[in-house]
Amino acid sequence: MPSIHTSTEQLYLDAQKFISQYYRETEKSKEELTSRLDQIEDEIENKNDYQLTLDELSYGAKLAWRNSNRCVGRLFWKSLHVIDARSITSPIEAFKKLCEHIKLATNEGNIRSFITIFGPSENRSSAPIQILNHQLIRYAGYLQEDGSIIGDPQSVEFTKLCIQLGWENVGSHFDILPLVIKTNDGQLHLFEWPEDIILEVPITHPANQGGSELGLKWYAVPIISDMLLEIGGQKFYAAPFNGYYMSTEVATRNLADSHRYNQLPQIAQAFKMDTTNKSMLWQDRALVELNTAVLHSYEIAGVKMVDHHTATKQHQQFEQVENKSGRSITGDWTWLVPPMSGSLCPVFHQEFENRVRTPNFFNKEKGCPFHKN
Ligand code: ARG
């Protein structure tokens, strides 16, 4: 294709790579592949761009999940439901679509994986819709004058922005943040989620009364909304996707990390642990109790959650399926090993090649899939 610009040449090469993979894996014929590639070539020559069909978009999003080296839940990549929102440019319509995503994904606790894909663009500022939230559902964080924080310390910056935009908050430890959308005219649009679509789980401990008095809770569905999805050279700057939680994400990280909700000292107190010396392993014991409480609470609330033993075993099954299909596996050991009891989980004893394949999800800020949140 000598007549067109290098970047469109690159676009064609990326399209060719993805479309060929899609057609190969879904066992379509060589003739079908050739005719589709000719079509794309024409489209790029005429419009400097091409459109993925809904089937291609759908398969591409699933491959992006399968290629996510940090994700331990990849066994279920084929079960992703794709909502095509590529034609949406109005912020209110985008908000409505995302409410729908939350409802469908939450499914009264029987969580299903969904992705809502807004229109592609060459760069971030020209994206028809951008979502400024890290996750669609997240708790606010308020920096106090004395330097302490109410709520989730990770949300302090974003919470400030919401307040500047006129958001009226309650100021509690668990305020659900509103949605902030940026349109390509640079305008920001703020929407409050209807309360009845957000499912939350109060945390109680099966044995210890004190555990229930901590006033902890967490939301049901993690929906990452700040990553870039790339399929066949097309970049989707807004493509929020969800799975369901592994217990350690909530208990070991969100509620226990000292730079997050920092709850281990309170748990230790509720369980009357001797905290004079770290070598008594009170933090480790408290961590186990908090994980027990979180698993128990999601269970009795009827909200889907997986423990780290089951999840890592499922990742091994994923590897077996991939190998059987003649594909090699890539992975990021530092993410696949859970943040507690690592060596009890099979992934700890393995090595992974951390090579990045596309389609994939990328971190927008760093432009790098290895960036840790
Ligand atoms: N670790 C993040 C959190 O605790 C969620 C990341 C996505 N997790 C998932 N199970 N799909 O909120």
Coordinates of C-alpha atoms and ligand atoms in Angstrom, one line a residue:
M1 CA 0.0 0.0 0.0
P2 CA 2.6 2.6 -1.1
S3 CA 0.1 5.5 -1.6
I4 CA -1.0 5.9 2.0
H5 CA 0.5 7.4 5.1
T6 CA 2.8 5.2 7.3
S7 CA 0.3 5.3 10.2
T8 CA -2.5 4.0 8.0
E9 CA -0.1 1.4 6.8
Q10 CA 0.5 0.4 10.4
L11 CA -3.2 0.4 10.9
Y12 CA -3.6 -2.1 8.1
L13 CA -0.8 -4.3 9.5
D14 CA -2.4 -4.3 12.9
A15 CA -5.8 -5.0 11.4
Q16 CA -4.4 -7.9 9.3
K17 CA -2.8 -9.5 12.4
F18 CA -5.9 -9.4 14.5
I19 CA -8.4 -10.4 11.8
S20 CA -6.1 -13.3 10.7
Q21 CA -6.0 -14.5 14.3
Y22 CA -9.8 -14.1 14.7
Y23 CA -10.5 -16.0 11.5
R24 CA -8.0 -18.7 12.4
E25 CA -9.2 -19.3 15.9
T26 CA -12.9 -19.4 14.8
E27 CA -12.0 -21.7 11.9
K28 CA -13.3 -19.5 9.1
S29 CA -12.1 -20.2 5.6
K30 CA -9.0 -18.7 3.8
E31 CA -11.4 -17.2 1.2
E32 CA -13.5 -15.4 3.8
L33 CA -10.3 -14.1 5.4
T34 CA -8.9 -12.8 2.1
S35 CA -12.2 -11.1 1.2
R36 CA -12.4 -9.4 4.6
L37 CA -8.8 -8.2 4.4
D38 CA -9.4 -6.8 0.9
Q39 CA -12.5 -4.9 2.3
I40 CA -10.5 -3.5 5.2
E41 CA -7.7 -2.4 2.8
D42 CA -10.2 -0.6 0.6
E43 CA -11.8 1.1 3.6
I44 CA -8.4 2.3 4.9
E45 CA -7.4 3.6 1.5
N46 CA -10.7 5.5 1.1
K47 CA -11.2 6.7 4.7
N48 CA -7.8 6.4 6.4
D49 CA -9.7 4.2 8.9
Y50 CA -11.8 1.0 9.2
Q51 CA -14.6 -0.3 11.4
L52 CA -14.6 -3.6 13.2
T53 CA -17.7 -5.6 12.8
L54 CA -19.6 -6.4 16.1
D55 CA -18.3 -10.0 16.0
E56 CA -14.7 -8.8 15.6
L57 CA -15.1 -6.3 18.3
S58 CA -16.5 -8.9 20.6
Y59 CA -13.8 -11.5 19.9
G60 CA -11.2 -8.8 20.2
A61 CA -12.4 -7.8 23.7
K62 CA -12.3 -11.4 24.8
L63 CA -8.7 -11.8 23.4
A64 CA -7.8 -8.6 25.4
W65 CA -8.9 -10.4 28.5
R66 CA -7.2 -13.6 27.6
N67 CA -4.0 -11.6 27.0
S68 CA -4.1 -9.8 30.3
N69 CA -1.0 -11.1 32.0
R70 CA -2.0 -9.7 35.4
C71 CA -5.4 -11.4 35.5
V72 CA -5.8 -14.6 37.4
G73 CA -9.4 -15.0 36.3
R74 CA -8.7 -15.6 32.6
L75 CA -10.2 -19.1 32.4
F76 CA -13.5 -17.4 31.7
W77 CA -12.4 -15.1 28.9
K78 CA -15.0 -16.5 26.5
S79 CA -17.9 -15.6 28.8
L80 CA -17.4 -11.8 28.4
H81 CA -20.6 -10.0 27.3
V82 CA -19.9 -7.0 25.0
I83 CA -22.0 -3.9 24.8
D84 CA -21.3 -1.9 21.7
A85 CA -21.5 1.8 22.5
R86 CA -19.4 3.0 19.6
S87 CA -22.1 5.3 18.2
I88 CA -22.6 7.2 21.4
T89 CA -21.4 10.7 21.7
S90 CA -23.8 12.3 24.2
P91 CA -22.7 12.1 27.8
I92 CA -26.3 11.4 29.1
E93 CA -26.6 8.5 26.7
A94 CA -23.2 7.2 27.8
F95 CA -24.4 7.5 31.4
K96 CA -27.5 5.5 30.6
K97 CA -25.4 2.8 28.9
L98 CA -23.2 2.5 31.9
C99 CA -26.2 2.2 34.3
E100 CA -27.3 -0.6 32.1
H101 CA -23.8 -2.2 32.4
I102 CA -23.9 -2.0 36.2
K103 CA -27.4 -3.6 36.3
L104 CA -26.6 -6.4 33.9
A105 CA -23.2 -7.1 35.5
T106 CA -24.5 -7.0 39.0
N107 CA -27.4 -9.4 38.2
E108 CA -28.5 -9.4 41.9
G109 CA -25.2 -10.7 43.0
N110 CA -24.8 -13.5 40.4
I111 CA -22.1 -11.3 38.7
R112 CA -21.5 -11.6 35.0
S113 CA -18.6 -10.1 33.1
F114 CA -19.4 -7.2 30.8
I115 CA -17.5 -4.6 28.8
T116 CA -19.0 -1.4 27.3
I117 CA -17.0 -0.2 24.4
F118 CA -17.3 3.5 23.3
G119 CA -16.0 4.9 20.0
P120 CA -12.4 4.5 19.0
S121 CA -10.0 7.4 18.3
E122 CA -6.4 8.0 17.4
N123 CA -5.6 9.8 20.6
R124 CA -7.0 10.4 23.9
S125 CA -8.2 14.0 23.4
S126 CA -10.2 13.1 20.3
A127 CA -12.1 10.2 22.1
P128 CA -15.8 10.8 21.8
I129 CA -16.3 9.7 25.4
Q130 CA -13.7 9.5 28.1
I131 CA -14.3 8.2 31.7
L132 CA -12.2 9.9 34.4
N133 CA -13.1 7.4 37.1
H134 CA -10.6 4.6 37.9
Q135 CA -13.6 2.3 38.5
L136 CA -17.2 3.0 37.8
I137 CA -18.0 2.2 41.4
R138 CA -15.5 3.5 44.0
Y139 CA -15.5 5.2 47.4
A140 CA -14.6 8.8 47.9
G141 CA -11.6 9.9 49.9
Y142 CA -11.4 13.2 51.8
L143 CA -8.2 14.7 53.0
Q144 CA -8.7 16.4 56.4
E145 CA -6.9 19.4 57.7
D146 CA -4.8 17.3 60.1
G147 CA -3.6 15.2 57.2
S148 CA -5.8 12.2 58.0
I149 CA -8.2 10.8 55.4
I150 CA -11.8 9.9 55.6
G151 CA -12.8 7.2 53.1
D152 CA -10.5 5.7 50.5
P153 CA -7.1 7.4 50.3
Q154 CA -6.7 6.2 46.7
S155 CA -9.6 8.4 45.6
V156 CA -8.5 11.7 47.2
E157 CA -7.5 13.5 43.9
F158 CA -10.6 12.3 42.0
T159 CA -12.8 13.2 44.9
K160 CA -11.4 16.8 44.8
L161 CA -12.3 17.1 41.1
C162 CA -15.9 15.9 41.8
I163 CA -16.3 18.5 44.5
Q164 CA -15.0 21.2 42.2
L165 CA -17.6 20.1 39.7
G166 CA -20.3 20.6 42.3
W167 CA -20.7 17.2 43.7
E168 CA -22.4 17.2 47.1
N169 CA -20.9 14.6 49.3
V170 CA -21.9 13.1 52.6
G171 CA -18.3 12.9 53.9
S172 CA -18.6 9.3 55.2
H173 CA -16.0 6.5 54.8
F174 CA -18.0 4.9 52.1
D175 CA -19.6 7.5 49.7
I176 CA -20.1 6.2 46.2
L177 CA -18.3 8.6 43.8
P178 CA -20.3 10.0 40.8
L179 CA -19.4 9.3 37.2
V180 CA -17.3 11.9 35.4
I181 CA -17.3 11.9 31.6
K182 CA -15.2 14.0 29.3
T183 CA -16.4 14.7 25.8
N184 CA -14.1 15.7 23.0
D185 CA -15.0 19.4 23.3
G186 CA -13.1 19.2 26.6
Q187 CA -16.3 19.5 28.7
L188 CA -16.7 17.5 31.9
H189 CA -20.1 16.0 32.8
L190 CA -21.0 14.6 36.3
F191 CA -23.7 12.1 37.0
E192 CA -24.7 10.5 40.3
W193 CA -25.5 6.8 40.1
P194 CA -29.1 5.9 41.1
E195 CA -28.7 4.3 44.6
D196 CA -30.7 1.2 43.7
I197 CA -28.3 0.0 41.1
I198 CA -25.3 -0.2 43.4
L199 CA -25.0 -3.4 45.3
E200 CA -22.9 -3.3 48.5
V201 CA -21.9 -6.0 51.1
P202 CA -21.7 -5.2 54.8
I203 CA -18.7 -7.1 56.3
T204 CA -19.4 -9.3 59.3
H205 CA -17.3 -12.1 60.8
P206 CA -18.9 -15.5 61.2
A207 CA -17.5 -16.0 64.8
N208 CA -16.5 -12.7 66.2
Q209 CA -19.1 -10.1 67.2
G210 CA -16.5 -7.3 67.2
G211 CA -15.8 -7.9 63.6
S212 CA -19.3 -6.8 62.7
E213 CA -19.0 -3.6 64.7
L214 CA -16.3 -2.1 62.5
G215 CA -18.8 -0.7 60.1
L216 CA -17.0 -2.0 57.1
K217 CA -18.5 -2.7 53.7
W218 CA -17.4 -3.0 50.1
Y219 CA -19.2 -2.9 46.8
A220 CA -20.1 -6.0 44.8
V221 CA -18.7 -5.3 41.3
P222 CA -15.2 -4.0 40.3
I223 CA -15.5 -2.2 36.9
I224 CA -12.2 -0.9 35.8
S225 CA -12.8 2.2 33.7
D226 CA -9.4 3.9 33.1
M227 CA -7.7 1.5 30.7
L228 CA -7.2 1.7 27.0
L229 CA -8.4 -1.3 24.9
E230 CA -6.6 -2.0 21.7
I231 CA -7.9 -4.3 19.0
G232 CA -6.5 -4.5 15.5
G233 CA -4.9 -1.1 15.7
Q234 CA -8.1 0.6 17.0
K235 CA -7.8 2.3 20.3
F236 CA -10.8 2.5 22.6
Y237 CA -10.1 5.1 25.3
A238 CA -13.4 4.3 27.1
A239 CA -14.1 0.6 27.5
P240 CA -15.0 -0.2 31.2
F241 CA -15.0 -3.9 32.0
N242 CA -15.8 -6.0 35.0
G243 CA -15.3 -9.4 36.5
Y244 CA -16.1 -10.4 40.1
Y245 CA -13.8 -10.0 43.1
M246 CA -11.2 -12.4 44.4
S247 CA -11.4 -12.1 48.2
T248 CA -7.8 -10.8 48.7
E249 CA -8.5 -7.8 46.5
V250 CA -11.0 -6.5 49.0
A251 CA -9.7 -7.9 52.3
T252 CA -5.9 -8.0 51.9
R253 CA -5.5 -4.9 49.8
N254 CA -8.4 -2.5 49.8
L255 CA -9.3 -2.9 53.5
A256 CA -6.0 -3.8 54.9
D257 CA -3.2 -1.9 53.0
S258 CA -1.8 0.7 55.4
H259 CA -2.2 3.3 52.6
R260 CA -5.9 2.3 52.0
Y261 CA -8.4 1.5 54.7
N262 CA -5.7 0.3 57.1
Q263 CA -8.1 -1.9 59.2
L264 CA -5.7 -4.5 60.6
P265 CA -5.2 -2.7 64.0
Q266 CA -9.0 -2.5 64.5
I267 CA -9.4 -6.2 63.6
A268 CA -6.6 -7.2 66.0
Q269 CA -8.3 -5.2 68.7
A270 CA -11.7 -6.8 68.0
F271 CA -10.1 -10.2 68.3
K272 CA -8.1 -9.1 71.4
M273 CA -4.8 -10.0 69.8
D274 CA -1.5 -9.1 71.5
T275 CA -0.1 -6.4 69.3
T276 CA 3.0 -5.4 71.2
N277 CA 5.4 -7.1 68.8
K278 CA 5.1 -7.7 65.1
S279 CA 6.9 -11.0 65.5
M280 CA 3.8 -12.3 67.3
L281 CA 2.3 -12.2 63.7
W282 CA -0.8 -10.3 64.8
Q283 CA -1.0 -8.6 61.4
D284 CA -1.0 -11.9 59.7
R285 CA -3.7 -13.3 62.0
A286 CA -5.8 -10.2 61.5
L287 CA -5.4 -10.5 57.8
V288 CA -6.7 -14.1 57.8
E289 CA -9.7 -13.0 60.0
L290 CA -10.5 -10.1 57.7
N291 CA -10.4 -12.4 54.6
T292 CA -12.6 -14.9 56.4
A293 CA -15.1 -12.1 57.2
V294 CA -15.1 -10.8 53.6
L295 CA -15.6 -14.3 52.1
H296 CA -18.4 -15.1 54.6
S297 CA -20.1 -11.7 54.0
Y298 CA -20.2 -12.0 50.2
E299 CA -21.4 -15.6 50.6
I300 CA -24.3 -14.7 52.9
A301 CA -25.2 -11.7 50.7
G302 CA -25.3 -14.0 47.7
V303 CA -22.6 -12.0 45.9
K304 CA -20.2 -13.9 43.7
M305 CA -16.6 -13.9 44.9
V306 CA -13.7 -16.4 44.6
D307 CA -11.0 -17.2 47.1
H308 CA -7.3 -17.1 46.1
H309 CA -6.9 -20.9 46.3
T310 CA -9.7 -21.5 43.8
A311 CA -8.8 -18.6 41.6
T312 CA -5.2 -19.7 41.2
K313 CA -6.3 -23.3 40.5
Q314 CA -8.6 -22.0 37.8
H315 CA -5.6 -20.1 36.3
Q316 CA -3.8 -23.5 36.1
Q317 CA -6.8 -24.9 34.2
F318 CA -6.6 -21.9 31.9
E319 CA -3.0 -22.7 31.2
Q320 CA -3.9 -26.3 30.3
V321 CA -6.7 -25.2 28.0
E322 CA -4.3 -22.8 26.3
N323 CA -1.6 -25.4 25.9
K324 CA -4.1 -27.8 24.4
S325 CA -5.2 -25.2 21.9
G326 CA -1.5 -24.9 20.9
R327 CA -1.0 -21.5 22.4
S328 CA 1.8 -20.5 24.8
I329 CA 0.9 -18.7 28.0
T330 CA 2.1 -15.3 29.1
G331 CA 1.7 -13.9 32.6
D332 CA 3.0 -11.5 35.2
W333 CA 4.1 -13.5 38.2
T334 CA 4.1 -10.5 40.5
W335 CA 0.3 -10.0 39.9
L336 CA -0.8 -13.6 39.5
V337 CA 0.5 -14.6 43.0
P338 CA -2.0 -13.5 45.5
P339 CA -1.0 -10.9 48.2
M340 CA -1.2 -13.5 51.0
S341 CA -0.3 -17.2 51.4
G342 CA 1.6 -17.0 48.0
S343 CA 3.4 -20.3 48.3
L344 CA 0.1 -22.1 49.1
C345 CA -1.1 -21.3 45.6
P346 CA 0.2 -23.2 42.5
V347 CA 1.2 -20.0 40.5
F348 CA 3.8 -19.2 43.1
H349 CA 5.9 -22.2 42.0
Q350 CA 5.8 -21.4 38.3
E351 CA 7.5 -19.0 36.0
F352 CA 5.7 -16.9 33.4
E353 CA 6.9 -15.1 30.3
N354 CA 5.6 -11.5 30.7
R355 CA 5.3 -10.7 27.0
V356 CA 2.6 -8.3 25.9
R357 CA 0.3 -9.4 23.2
T358 CA -2.5 -7.4 21.5
P359 CA -5.5 -7.2 21.7
N360 CA -5.0 -6.0 25.3
F361 CA -5.8 -3.5 27.9
F362 CA -3.2 -0.8 28.5
N363 CA -2.7 1.7 31.2
K364 CA -3.5 5.1 29.7
E365 CA -1.3 7.2 32.0
K366 CA 1.9 5.3 31.5
G367 CA 1.0 3.8 28.1
C368 CA 2.4 0.6 29.6
P369 CA 0.6 -2.6 30.7
F370 CA 3.0 -3.2 33.6
H371 CA 2.1 -0.1 35.6
K372 CA 0.8 -1.1 39.0
N373 CA -2.2 0.7 40.5
Ligands
ARG1 N1 -8.1 -4.8 42.5 C1 -9.2 -3.9 42.1 C2 -10.0 -3.6 43.4 O1 -9.8 -4.1 44.4 C3 -10.1 -4.5 41.1 C4 -9.4 -5.1 39.8 C5 -10.2 -6.0 39.0 N2 -10.6 -7.1 39.7 C6 -11.3 -8.1 39.2 N3 -11.6 -9.1 40.0 N4 -11.8 -8.1 38.0 O2 -11.0 -2.8 43.3

